[in-house]
Amino acid sequence: MVSVVRQERALRTRRLILEAAASVFDEFGYEGATIGEVVSRAGVTRGAVYFHFASKRDLAQGVVEEQFVQDGVPERSCKLQEFVDTGMVVAYLMPRDPLLSAGARLSLGQDLFDDLGGGAIPGWINRFEALLVAAGERGELLPHVVPADTAWLLVAAWTGVQIQSQKLCGRADLELRVSALYQHLMPSIAVPGVLGSLRMGPNRGAQVVAEAAAARAAAEGGGPDGVPDGGAAGSARVEAQTEVGVG
């Protein structure tokens, strides 16, 4: 039992460190980020950071990979709706979640692109391709669609939309622009019977996030925001502050 508790505490500490690191990378970029600032924002010891991550580069890799750990998109019987929901949820969360925002910044940084294996981009291509393959198996795709090609093009287009939105208005219109991207793309890949049922509006990401939060709250017996009673995040911070370099 003690071992299980320590493992759970270590996982919570690791998450705290990653969230703090994400905010630092997002604010300062990779070169400007420091381990000291991560330690300060996470409220942990320097030893705890190095227990989980051997270097700043390892920490950046952890931030990039963490966005794939927690999935806020419910599984759908219609895989093309899940395909749309995934992109719209990311559009909703990108301005609100430092892990996603920092992951995007790190993935597009030329000084780290090769070392991080392309950052988050290959992971997103693989995820969208898997959804398209499943959609094809269900008869949702037009005959000419090649899932790997379409996934590559969507991620490239989504990335371009994100960059433009960030530069022009600080991502204020990102959901609107990603919605427009899907509305242009889906008629070229979805069979008519499926296309007419797809929900692709600018508010779709927020709706799916709320749906996922309600499902988590019901499963965990917590409040409407999906956090169990007792404040798990606060407890994790207190526990992390009491650790002495062991994660």
Backbone as a ProteinNet text record, in pm:
[ID]
protein_1_A
[PRIMARY]
MVSVVRQERALRTRRLILEAAASVFDEFGYEGATIGEVVSRAGVTRGAVYFHFASKRDLAQGVVEEQFVQDGVPERSCKLQEFVDTGMVVAYLMPRDPLLSAGARLSLGQDLFDDLGGGAIPGWINRFEALLVAAGERGELLPHVVPADTAWLLVAAWTGVQIQSQKLCGRADLELRVSALYQHLMPSIAVPGVLGSLRMGPNRGAQVVAEAAAARAAAEGGGPDGVPDGGAAGSARVEAQTEVGVG
[TERTIARY]
82.8	0	86.7	193.2	282.7	344.3	383.5	443.2	345.3	219.3	117.6	97.7	91.7	73.4	189.6	311.3	429.4	428	384.3	377.1	275.1	160.4	57.5	106.7	176.7	230	334.7	416.9	518.3	454.9	346.9	277.7	217.8	161.7	104.4	214.3	327.4	439.1	489.5	500.9	546.1	451.5	322.8	225.1	239.1	259.7	279.8	400.6	508.3	631	607.1	538	511.1	423	323.3	236.9	314.8	401.7	485.1	582	643.9	737.5	667.6	545.9	471.6	449.1	411.2	388.2	517.2	629.3	758.4	800.9	792	828.2	737.8	609.7	514.7	544.8	588.7	615	750.8	853.7	990	1053.9	988.1	1052.9	1153.9	1208.7	1302.2	1429.7	1489	1616.8	1603.7	1492.2	1475.6	1428.1	1380.3	1329.1	1444.3	1421.2	1521.2	1458.8	1539.2	1492.9	1452.6	1524.7	1492.1	1351.9	1311.3	1175.3	1071.7	1102.6	1011.6	995.8	1106.9	1103.5	1015.9	1033.9	957	807.4	769.9	628	562.5	638.7	582.5	575.1	657.4	659.2	720.3	820.1	887.4	1036.6	1110.9	1255.1	1320.1	1439.6	1515.2	1544.3	1568.8	1593.1	1473.9	1352.8	1232.9	1223.1	1259.7	1257.2	1356.2	1478.4	1580.9	1557.3	1477.9	1440.9	1357.1	1268.7	1178.1	1235.8	1318.5	1369.8	1517.5	1598.8	1744.3	1797.2	1722.7	1771.2	1653.7	1683.8	1578.9	1522.2	1606.9	1559.8	1463.4	1493.7	1402	1269.5	1276.4	1154.2	1070.7	1136.4	1063.4	997.7	1069.3	1012.6	891	899.1	786.7	665	685.5	574.4	507.1	587.4	532.7	451.5	502.2	436	313	308.9	200.3	65.4	64.7	-64.5	-139.6	-68.6	-134.1	-178.8	-143.2	-174.9	-321.8	-372.5	-511.5	-593.8	-691.6	-774	-910.1	-943.7	-1071.2	-1180.7	-1159.2	-1258.3	-1323.5	-1452.6	-1521.5	-1519.8	-1515.4	-1520.7	-1659.5	-1664.8	-1791.2	-1811.9	-1937.1	-1966.7	-1937.4	-1955.7	-1919.6	-1776.3	-1681.8	-1542.4	-1507.6	-1582.9	-1557.4	-1600.1	-1702.3	-1736.3	-1625	-1569.3	-1456.3	-1335	-1315.9	-1209.7	-1226.3	-1347.6	-1375.6	-1360.5	-1417.3	-1413.4	-1270.4	-1182	-1043.2	-980.3	-995.6	-939.1	-1004.9	-1135.6	-1206.2	-1174.9	-1155.8	-1118.2	-980.3	-887	-754.2	-762.9	-846.4	-864.1	-920.8	-1012.5	-1068.9	-965	-886.7	-793.5	-662.6	-621.8	-491.2	-468.3	-564.4	-539.6	-553.9	-602.3	-634.2	-542.6	-476.6	-395.9	-249.2	-164.3	-22.9	46.9	2	65	49.9	-68.7	-90.5	-19	-28.9	33.7	185	243.5	388.6	431	349.2	380.4	388	295.5	297.1	421.7	455.6	573.9	701.4	712.5	831.5	839	723.6	721	761.1	736	765.3	899.9	967.9	1099	1205.1	1271.6	1368.1	1487.3	1524.2	1639.6	1612.9	1485.6	1452.3	1381	1343.4	1256	1314	1440	1501.3	1519.9	1564.9	1589.8	1462.8	1350.5	1223.8	1146	1213.4	1147.7	1029.1	1037.1	923.9	821.9	853	761.7	630.2	521.7	389.5	331.6	390.9	330.5	312	413.4	390.5	282	273.5	169.6	30.2	11.9	-119.2	-152.2	-53.9	-78.9	-123.9	-54.9	-90.9	-231	-265.8	-398.7	-507.4	-491.2	-592.8	-599.2	-485.6	-486.7	-563.8	-542.1	-613.6	-764.6	-807.6	-950.8	-1005	-927.6	-972.1	-976.6	-880.1	-884.3	-1011.4	-1042.4	-1163.9	-1288.3	-1286.3	-1400	-1418.4	-1307.8	-1315.9	-1374.7	-1338.9	-1392.4	-1542.5	-1593.5	-1736.8	-1811	-1742	-1806.8	-1835.7	-1762.7	-1788.1	-1709.3	-1608.1	-1520.7	-1556.4	-1535.1	-1547	-1436.4	-1458.2	-1364.8	-1222.5	-1204.1	-1070.7	-982.9	-1036.8	-963.8	-854.6	-734.4	-621.5	-596.7	-626.7	-617.8	-484.5	-373.8	-243.6	-223.7	-263.9	-248.8	-339	-463.5	-558.4	-516.8	-467.9	-421.9	-304.8	-211.6	-94.6	-140	-230.2	-277	-355.4	-438	-514.2	-421.3	-324.4	-233.6	-153.5	-109.2	-36.3	-124.4	-248.7	-340.9	-377.4	-404.2	-438.9	-324.8	-202	-85.5	-74.5	-96.1	-91.6	-199	-318.1	-427.6	-390.9	-333.3	-295.7	-190.8	-91.7	13.6	-43.6	-126.9	-187.4	-274.2	-354.5	-442.7	-362	-254.5	-171.1	-107.5	-55.3	14.3	-81	-200.6	-291.8	-377.3	-414.8	-506.2	-486.8	-369.1	-344	-434.3	-472.7	-558.8	-703.8	-744.1	-881.2	-984.1	-947.1	-1042.4	-1009.3	-926.4	-879.3	-993.3	-1091.5	-1203.1	-1282.7	-1303.2	-1375.9	-1300.4	-1169.4	-1088.3	-1076	-1061.5	-1052.1	-1186.9	-1295.3	-1427.7	-1440.1	-1391.7	-1396	-1309.5	-1195.9	-1109.8	-1184.1	-1249.6	-1324.7	-1440.2	-1508.5	-1621.5	-1576.7	-1452	-1398	-1348.6	-1293.4	-1232.1	-1332.3	-1429	-1511.2	-1594.1	-1645.8	-1719.8	-1635.1	-1503.2	-1417.4	-1379.5	-1415.7	-1378.1	-1494.9	-1604.3	-1715.5	-1825	-1882.1	-1997.2	-2113.9	-2202.5	-2310.2	-2394	-2424.8	-2508.8	-2445.9	-2313.4	-2241.1	-2218	-2183.8	-2153.7	-2267	-2389.7	-2503.2	-2524.3	-2466.4	-2486.3	-2372.3	-2263.5	-2146.3	-2169.4	-2124	-2130.1	-1990.8	-1980.4	-1849.4	-1846.2	-1943.6	-1950.8	-1838.5	-1815.2	-1706.1	-1715.3	-1836	-1853.4	-1839.4	-1809.3	-1805.7	-1700.9	-1584.2	-1480.7	-1525	-1585	-1632.7	-1739.9	-1827.1	-1932.8	-1874.8	-1775.1	-1715.8	-1637.5	-1566.5	-1492.6	-1588.9	-1702.2	-1801.9	-1860.1	-1884.1	-1935.1	-1836.6	-1709.7	-1607.6	-1592.8	-1599.3	-1587.9	-1704.3	-1824.5	-1941.6	-1929.6	-1876.5	-1858.7	-1756.6	-1646.8	-1545.9	-1601.8	-1678.9	-1736.8	-1830.5	-1909.8	-2002.8	-1927.3	-1817.5	-1740.1	-1664.3	-1618.8	-1535.2	-1614.1	-1740.2	-1820.1	-1782	-1730.9	-1685.9	-1782	-1729	-1810.7	-1826.5	-1893.7	-1923.6	-1800.4	-1688.3	-1568	-1484.4	-1533.6	-1462.8	-1356.4	-1338	-1236.8	-1302.6	-1254	-1315.1	-1316.4	-1415	-1422.8	-1295.2	-1246.9	-1125.9	-1009.5	-1024.8	-921.8	-797.4	-803.3	-689.1	-567.6	-588.5	-474.3	-403	-480.7	-419.5	-345.9	-404.4	-339.1	-208.4	-209	-87.8	21.9	-13.9	86.1	144.2	58.2	107.1	201.3	160.7	245.8	378.4	373.2	495.7	591.2	538.8	622.9	691.9	636.5	695.8	800.2	809.2	904.7	1045.1	1145.2	1283.2	1361.2	1346.4	1427.2	1401.6	1289.2	1262.4	1144.4	1085.2	969.3	852.5
-120.5	0	126.1	125.4	240.4	266.1	155.6	168.2	229	188.4	242	390.6	430.1	570.8	654.5	602.7	675.3	688.1	583.9	589.9	693.2	695.6	792.8	934.8	952.4	1084.1	1127.8	1033.4	1064.4	1105.9	1038.4	1073.8	1213.8	1246.9	1380.7	1487.1	1456.7	1550.9	1571.4	1463	1473.7	1562.4	1546.5	1628	1775.5	1803.7	1941.2	2003.6	1926.9	1975.7	2004.5	1914.5	1934.2	2056.2	2076.5	2192.6	2321.9	2322.3	2439.8	2461.9	2354.3	2365	2416.4	2369.4	2414.3	2564.7	2616.2	2760.4	2838.6	2782.7	2850.5	2846.2	2729	2717.8	2804.7	2808.8	2886.9	3035.6	3077.4	3219.5	3263.1	3180.2	3222	3150	3043.8	2963.4	2869.7	2780.1	2681.4	2746.4	2834.6	2894.5	2980.5	3051.5	3140.5	3071.8	2949	2876.7	2828.7	2826.9	2777.3	2677.2	2583.5	2487.5	2558.7	2664	2739.5	2796.3	2848.1	2902.4	2791.3	2674.9	2560.3	2518.3	2511.2	2475.3	2573.3	2702.2	2805.3	2793.2	2772.5	2766.7	2636.4	2527.1	2398.9	2387.9	2464.1	2454.4	2325.1	2273.6	2150.1	2177.5	2077.6	2092.4	2071.4	2125	2101.6	1952.1	1884.6	1741.5	1664.8	1709.6	1642.7	1655.2	1774.3	1792.4	1698.7	1691.8	1608.6	1459.5	1425.1	1284.2	1236.8	1324.7	1288.4	1320.7	1424.5	1470	1503.4	1437.3	1450.3	1585	1653	1777.7	1862.4	1985.2	2071.8	2013.8	1950.5	1889.9	1774.8	1693.6	1586.3	1643	1755.4	1821	1869.9	1925.4	1968.9	1850	1738.6	1618.1	1572.2	1579.9	1541.1	1627.6	1757.2	1849.2	1813.2	1784.9	1749.2	1621.2	1521.4	1391	1392.2	1481.6	1479	1510.6	1587.9	1624.8	1505.3	1393	1273.3	1179.1	1211.1	1120.5	1129.8	1251	1271.1	1311.4	1231.8	1254.3	1306.5	1427.8	1486.2	1465.9	1374.7	1352.3	1216.2	1212.9	1083.7	1004.3	874.2	788.1	795.2	802.4	814	692.5	658.9	555.8	607.4	739.2	804	855.1	790.1	825.2	959.4	1000.9	1132.5	1243.1	1217.7	1316.3	1322.3	1207.7	1205.1	1276.1	1260	1328.2	1480	1527.9	1671	1714.6	1637.5	1674.5	1689.8	1602.4	1609.2	1742.5	1783.3	1911	2030	2022.9	2134.8	2145.2	2032.6	2036.2	2099.8	2062.4	2122.7	2273.4	2314.3	2456.5	2529.6	2465.1	2525.4	2534	2427.8	2421.5	2496.1	2510.7	2569.5	2703.6	2797.3	2923.9	2912.1	2797.9	2783.2	2684.8	2598.3	2492.1	2511.7	2550.1	2572.6	2449.7	2328.8	2208.6	2201.5	2232	2231.9	2348.6	2464.1	2581.7	2567.3	2521.2	2501.5	2390	2284.2	2176.3	2225.6	2316.1	2373.2	2457.4	2539.4	2625.6	2542.9	2440.2	2355	2276.1	2230.7	2150.6	2231.3	2361.7	2446.5	2516.3	2499	2560.8	2484.8	2550.8	2482.9	2428.6	2492.4	2445.2	2312.1	2276.9	2153.1	2052	2091.9	2007.7	1868.1	1860.6	1730.5	1650.2	1716.5	1646.5	1591.2	1657.2	1611.8	1525.1	1480.8	1391.3	1453	1584.5	1652.4	1702.5	1689	1737.4	1661.6	1735.8	1673.7	1638.2	1690.1	1675.6	1529.8	1443.2	1302.7	1234.2	1268.4	1209.1	1246.9	1373.4	1416.5	1354.5	1344.4	1279.9	1135.5	1065.1	925.2	913.3	1004.9	998.8	1022.7	1123.6	1152.2	1042	985.5	876.1	756	723.3	610.4	633.2	756.3	787.1	773.7	816.6	805.9	661.5	581.2	438.5	375.6	407	353.8	404.4	530.9	586.2	512.9	480.4	406.6	268.6	202.6	69.5	73.2	188.6	204.3	260.8	278.9	329.6	478	553.9	696.8	781.4	722.1	798.1	776.1	879	865.2	771.8	705.1	600.6	647.8	772.8	819.8	856.2	859.9	912.6	815.7	867.8	792.9	848.4	772.1	825.3	890.9	829.1	885.9	1023.1	1036.8	1165	1271.6	1235.3	1331.7	1375.1	1281.9	1316.6	1414	1388.2	1476.5	1616.8	1624.7	1754.7	1828.8	1756.2	1823.7	1883.7	1806.7	1857.9	1976.6	1968.5	2080.9	2204.7	2187.5	2300.6	2353.9	2262.7	2304.4	2385.3	2338.1	2409.2	2548.5	2558.3	2688.8	2783.1	2731.1	2811.8	2860.7	2772	2809.1	2919.4	2908.2	3009.2	3144.1	3143.1	3267.9	3331	3249.7	3301.1	3360.3	3293	3343.2	3476.7	3486.4	3608.6	3725.6	3699.4	3808.5	3854.2	3758.7	3800.1	3720.5	3663	3590	3470.2	3406	3287.2	3317	3441.7	3475.9	3416.5	3397.3	3342.8	3199.8	3129.6	2997.4	2898.9	2895.9	2802.1	2831.8	2957.7	2996.5	2952.1	2971.5	2937.6	2786.4	2711.9	2566.4	2509.6	2567.2	2526.3	2547.1	2661	2687.6	2588.2	2551.1	2451.8	2320.1	2272.6	2148	2159.1	2272.4	2287.4	2288.6	2328.1	2320.7	2179.8	2110.6	1980.3	1865.8	1862.4	1742.5	1707.3	1804	1763.9	1684.9	1697	1626.4	1486.9	1450.1	1317	1236.9	1300.7	1230.2	1194.1	1075.8	1039.1	1129.7	1160.7	1257.1	1225.9	1097.5	1063.1	1096.7	1090.8	1126	1276.3	1334.7	1478.3	1561.1	1526.9	1604.7	1597.8	1497.7	1482.1	1540.1	1581.2	1626.5	1762.9	1776	1903.1	1965	2079.7	2140.5	2287.9	2335.2	2476.5	2521.4	2654	2707.3	2670.6	2641.7	2607.6	2458	2380.2	2235.2	2192.5	2252.1	2214.5	2234.4	2349.2	2376.4	2276.6	2240.8	2144.5	2008	1963.1	1831.8	1831.2	1939.4	1949.3	1942.8	2012.1	2008.4	1868.4	1802	1665.2	1571.7	1583.3	1497.7	1525.8	1653.6	1689.5	1633.4	1640.1	1585.9	1435.5	1367.8	1222.7	1186.5	1262.4	1236.3	1261.4	1369.2	1401.2	1290.5	1238.5	1131.2	1005.2	977.6	856.4	867.2	989.2	1007.8	1054.3	1088	1135.3	1273.5	1356.7	1489.6	1596.5	1718.7	1832.5	1842.7	1947.8	1963.8	1989.2	2030.8	2054.1	1929.2	1815.4	1690.7	1664.6	1756.5	1737	1675.4	1561.5	1497.9	1589.7	1571.4	1651.6	1633.8	1745.1	1738	1808.4	1850	1929.4	1851	1765.2	1680.7	1762.8	1872.2	1951.9	2013.9	2066.7	2125.4	2022.6	1903.9	1797.7	1757.5	1750.2	1712.2	1814.2	1944.3	2047.8	2037.9	2015.3	2002.1	1884.3	1769.3	1652	1675.9	1744.6	1767.8	1855	1951.4	2040.7	1969	1856.7	1785.7	1684.8	1662.2	1562.4	1620.9	1538.3	1583.3	1509.9	1556	1505.5	1363.1	1305.1	1168.1	1157.8	1273.4	1270.9	1216.2
0	0	0	79.9	84.7	-51.8	-117.6	-250.6	-349.7	-344.7	-435.6	-410.9	-283.7	-249.3	-301.1	-285.9	-333.7	-485.9	-553.5	-699.1	-744.3	-677.5	-712.4	-686.2	-575.1	-541.6	-643.8	-686.4	-786.9	-919.2	-958.2	-1082	-1073.1	-955.7	-938.8	-942.2	-880.7	-882.3	-1024.6	-1098	-1237.2	-1317.6	-1296.3	-1367.8	-1329.5	-1201.4	-1156.7	-1225.1	-1232.1	-1294.4	-1442.5	-1510.5	-1652.6	-1676.8	-1592.7	-1609.4	-1588.1	-1486.5	-1462.2	-1577.3	-1624.3	-1735.7	-1860.8	-1884.1	-2001.6	-1997.6	-1881.2	-1870.9	-1893.5	-1849.1	-1867.6	-2013.9	-2076.9	-2218.3	-2304.5	-2271.2	-2350.4	-2339.3	-2222.6	-2200.5	-2254.9	-2234.4	-2265.2	-2384.3	-2435.1	-2536.6	-2474.4	-2557.1	-2502.1	-2450.6	-2528.2	-2490.1	-2365.2	-2353.1	-2238.1	-2111.2	-2122.5	-2005.6	-1918	-1786.5	-1692.7	-1596.7	-1551.1	-1451.8	-1324.1	-1288.6	-1168	-1170.7	-1285.8	-1297.5	-1288.5	-1344.4	-1334.2	-1189	-1117.2	-974.5	-897.3	-926.1	-855.6	-882.6	-1007.1	-1041.8	-996	-996.8	-954.1	-802.9	-731.5	-586.4	-537	-610.3	-571.7	-557.4	-513.2	-503.4	-639.7	-654.7	-777.1	-794.1	-681.2	-687.1	-740.9	-706.8	-757.5	-908.7	-961.4	-1106.4	-1173.4	-1120.7	-1183.7	-1160.7	-1060.9	-1043.9	-1162.2	-1208.9	-1317.9	-1456.2	-1464.8	-1594.2	-1580.8	-1660.9	-1647.8	-1696.1	-1782.5	-1840.5	-1887.2	-1927.1	-1980.6	-2109.5	-2189	-2312.9	-2284.2	-2182.6	-2143.2	-2095.1	-2026.6	-1978	-2095.2	-2196.3	-2316.3	-2386.1	-2394	-2453.6	-2374.2	-2242.2	-2157.7	-2181	-2199	-2225.4	-2357.9	-2459.8	-2590.6	-2581.9	-2510.2	-2503.6	-2413.4	-2314.1	-2215.4	-2276.8	-2385.1	-2444.7	-2500.7	-2522.1	-2573.4	-2462.1	-2336.3	-2225.4	-2188.5	-2177.4	-2137	-2258.4	-2289.4	-2407.9	-2366.2	-2411.1	-2373.4	-2475.7	-2571.8	-2676.6	-2657.1	-2626.7	-2611.6	-2740.7	-2727.9	-2845.6	-2908.2	-3041.2	-3113.5	-3203.5	-3225.1	-3324.5	-3464.1	-3485.2	-3611.4	-3597.7	-3663.4	-3648.3	-3712.2	-3814.1	-3870.1	-3773.6	-3692.4	-3589.4	-3485.6	-3450.6	-3357.8	-3418.9	-3548.3	-3622.7	-3611.4	-3631.3	-3618	-3472.5	-3381.1	-3239.5	-3189.2	-3234	-3187.9	-3225.2	-3348.3	-3390.3	-3323.6	-3301.5	-3239.1	-3090	-3024	-2882.2	-2865.2	-2951.1	-2943.3	-2969.6	-3064.1	-3091.4	-2969.5	-2899.1	-2778.3	-2666.9	-2649.6	-2536.8	-2561.1	-2685.6	-2715	-2645.3	-2646.2	-2576.4	-2424.3	-2375.9	-2234.6	-2161.6	-2233.6	-2173.8	-2211.3	-2114.1	-2144.7	-2201.8	-2165.4	-2219.1	-2370.8	-2420.4	-2564.9	-2631.8	-2571.1	-2629.4	-2634	-2523.2	-2519	-2613.4	-2621.3	-2714.1	-2857	-2892.9	-3027.8	-3048.8	-2950.7	-2964.5	-2975.3	-2892.7	-2897.1	-3026.8	-3075.7	-3198.7	-3321.2	-3316.9	-3431.4	-3420.3	-3306.1	-3288.3	-3365.5	-3456.7	-3542.5	-3465.7	-3352.7	-3276.9	-3209	-3189.8	-3120.2	-3208.7	-3328.1	-3409.3	-3430.1	-3469	-3495.3	-3367.6	-3261.7	-3136	-3073	-3096.4	-3040.2	-3138.1	-3243.6	-3338.8	-3409.1	-3435.5	-3498.5	-3398.9	-3269.4	-3166.9	-3167.2	-3149.6	-3141	-3278.3	-3384.3	-3517.2	-3558.5	-3548.3	-3587.4	-3505.7	-3377.9	-3294.1	-3338.9	-3376.7	-3423.5	-3559	-3646.5	-3775.1	-3754	-3665.3	-3638.7	-3580.2	-3490.1	-3428.8	-3531.9	-3614.4	-3715.6	-3820.6	-3855.6	-3952.4	-3897.9	-3769.7	-3709.9	-3712	-3686.1	-3691	-3832.9	-3930.4	-4069.7	-4116.7	-4072.7	-4107	-4050.4	-3923.8	-3861.9	-3934.6	-3976.8	-4051.6	-4183.7	-4249.1	-4374.9	-4356	-4248.2	-4219.6	-4194.6	-4152.5	-4126.8	-4247.8	-4358.9	-4479.4	-4475.6	-4395.9	-4381.9	-4482	-4547.5	-4636.3	-4783.1	-4862.7	-5007.8	-5058.3	-5170.8	-5216.3	-5240.9	-5280.9	-5319.1	-5200.2	-5079.7	-4964.3	-4918.3	-4903.5	-4847.8	-4707	-4601.4	-4464.9	-4430.7	-4468.9	-4434.3	-4498.2	-4624.1	-4693.4	-4633.1	-4605.9	-4550.4	-4410.5	-4329	-4195	-4201.3	-4291.6	-4307.3	-4346.5	-4443.5	-4491.1	-4383.5	-4307.8	-4202.8	-4098.6	-4052.2	-3949	-4001.5	-4128.1	-4186	-4193.7	-4238.4	-4248.4	-4110.9	-4015.1	-3879.7	-3819	-3839.1	-3786	-3846.2	-3976	-4040.5	-3988.7	-3970	-3914.3	-3774.2	-3694.3	-3557.4	-3556.2	-3643.8	-3649.2	-3691.6	-3794.6	-3841.5	-3734	-3667.8	-3563.5	-3447.8	-3411.8	-3302.3	-3338.4	-3458.6	-3498.9	-3516.7	-3569	-3601.7	-3484.8	-3396.1	-3287.7	-3159.7	-3139.7	-3015.2	-2996.9	-3105.7	-3108.6	-3070.5	-3069.3	-3031	-3125.8	-3252.3	-3349.4	-3390.5	-3310.5	-3351.5	-3372.9	-3283.2	-3299	-3425.6	-3454.3	-3575	-3699.4	-3699.2	-3816.5	-3835.3	-3727.1	-3739.4	-3783.4	-3735.1	-3781.3	-3932.2	-3981.7	-4125.9	-4202.3	-4144.4	-4208.2	-4226.8	-4122.1	-4132.2	-4231	-4232.1	-4323.3	-4469.4	-4494.5	-4630	-4662.5	-4562.8	-4586.4	-4594.8	-4503.1	-4488.4	-4612.4	-4691	-4811.3	-4910.7	-4902.2	-4996.9	-4949.7	-4824.6	-4775.7	-4720.4	-4680	-4614.8	-4714	-4698	-4780.3	-4743.3	-4837.4	-4811.1	-4687.9	-4667.3	-4553.1	-4420	-4412.2	-4289.2	-4282	-4394.1	-4396	-4337.5	-4370.3	-4322.5	-4173.1	-4108.6	-3964.4	-3880.9	-3946	-3871	-3807.2	-3682.9	-3611.3	-3615.4	-3680.1	-3703	-3665.8	-3589.3	-3555.6	-3464.6	-3454.9	-3373.5	-3225.3	-3176.1	-3034.9	-3007.3	-3110.4	-3092.1	-2989.6	-2989.8	-2894.1	-2750.6	-2722.5	-2587.4	-2545.4	-2638	-2606.9	-2572.1	-2647.7	-2623.2	-2492.4	-2464.4	-2337.5	-2219.6	-2230	-2122.4	-2107.7	-2218.1	-2214.5	-2145.1	-2179.2	-2119.2	-1970.2	-1931.5	-1790.5	-1710.1	-1766.5	-1697.6	-1680	-1782.5	-1774.1	-1666.9	-1659.1	-1555.7	-1416.9	-1403.4	-1272.8	-1226.8	-1318.8	-1283.5	-1243.5	-1313.7	-1284.8	-1153.6	-1118.9	-1001.2	-878.6	-900	-787.4	-742.5	-836	-800.2	-844.7	-854.2	-890.7	-1040.6	-1087.5	-1229.1	-1314.8	-1252.5	-1331.6	-1348	-1295.6	-1312.7	-1209.2	-1110.9	-1007.2	-885	-836.1	-720.4	-600.4	-513	-392.2	-311.1	-256.6	-177.2	-243.3	-370.6	-434.3	-465.8	-564.1	-597.6	-635.8	-710.6	-753.6	-634.7	-538.1	-420	-337.6	-323.7	-248.2	-313	-446.2	-517	-492.5	-490	-467.5	-327.8	-227.1	-90.4	-78	-137.9	-130.8	-200.7	-315.3	-389.4	-310.3	-235.6	-158.7	-43.8	1.9	113.8	69.9	-63.5	-110.2	-110.6	-88.5	-84.4	-191.1	-313.5	-422.1	-463.9	-429	-467.9	-561.5	-601.9	-693.6	-624.1
[MASK]
+++++++++++++++++++++++++++++++++++++++++++++++++++++++++++++++++++++++++++++++++++++++++++++++++++++++++++++++++++++++++++++++++++++++++++++++++++++++++++++++++++++++++++++++++++++++++++++++++++++++++++++++++++++++++++++++++++++++++++++++++++++++

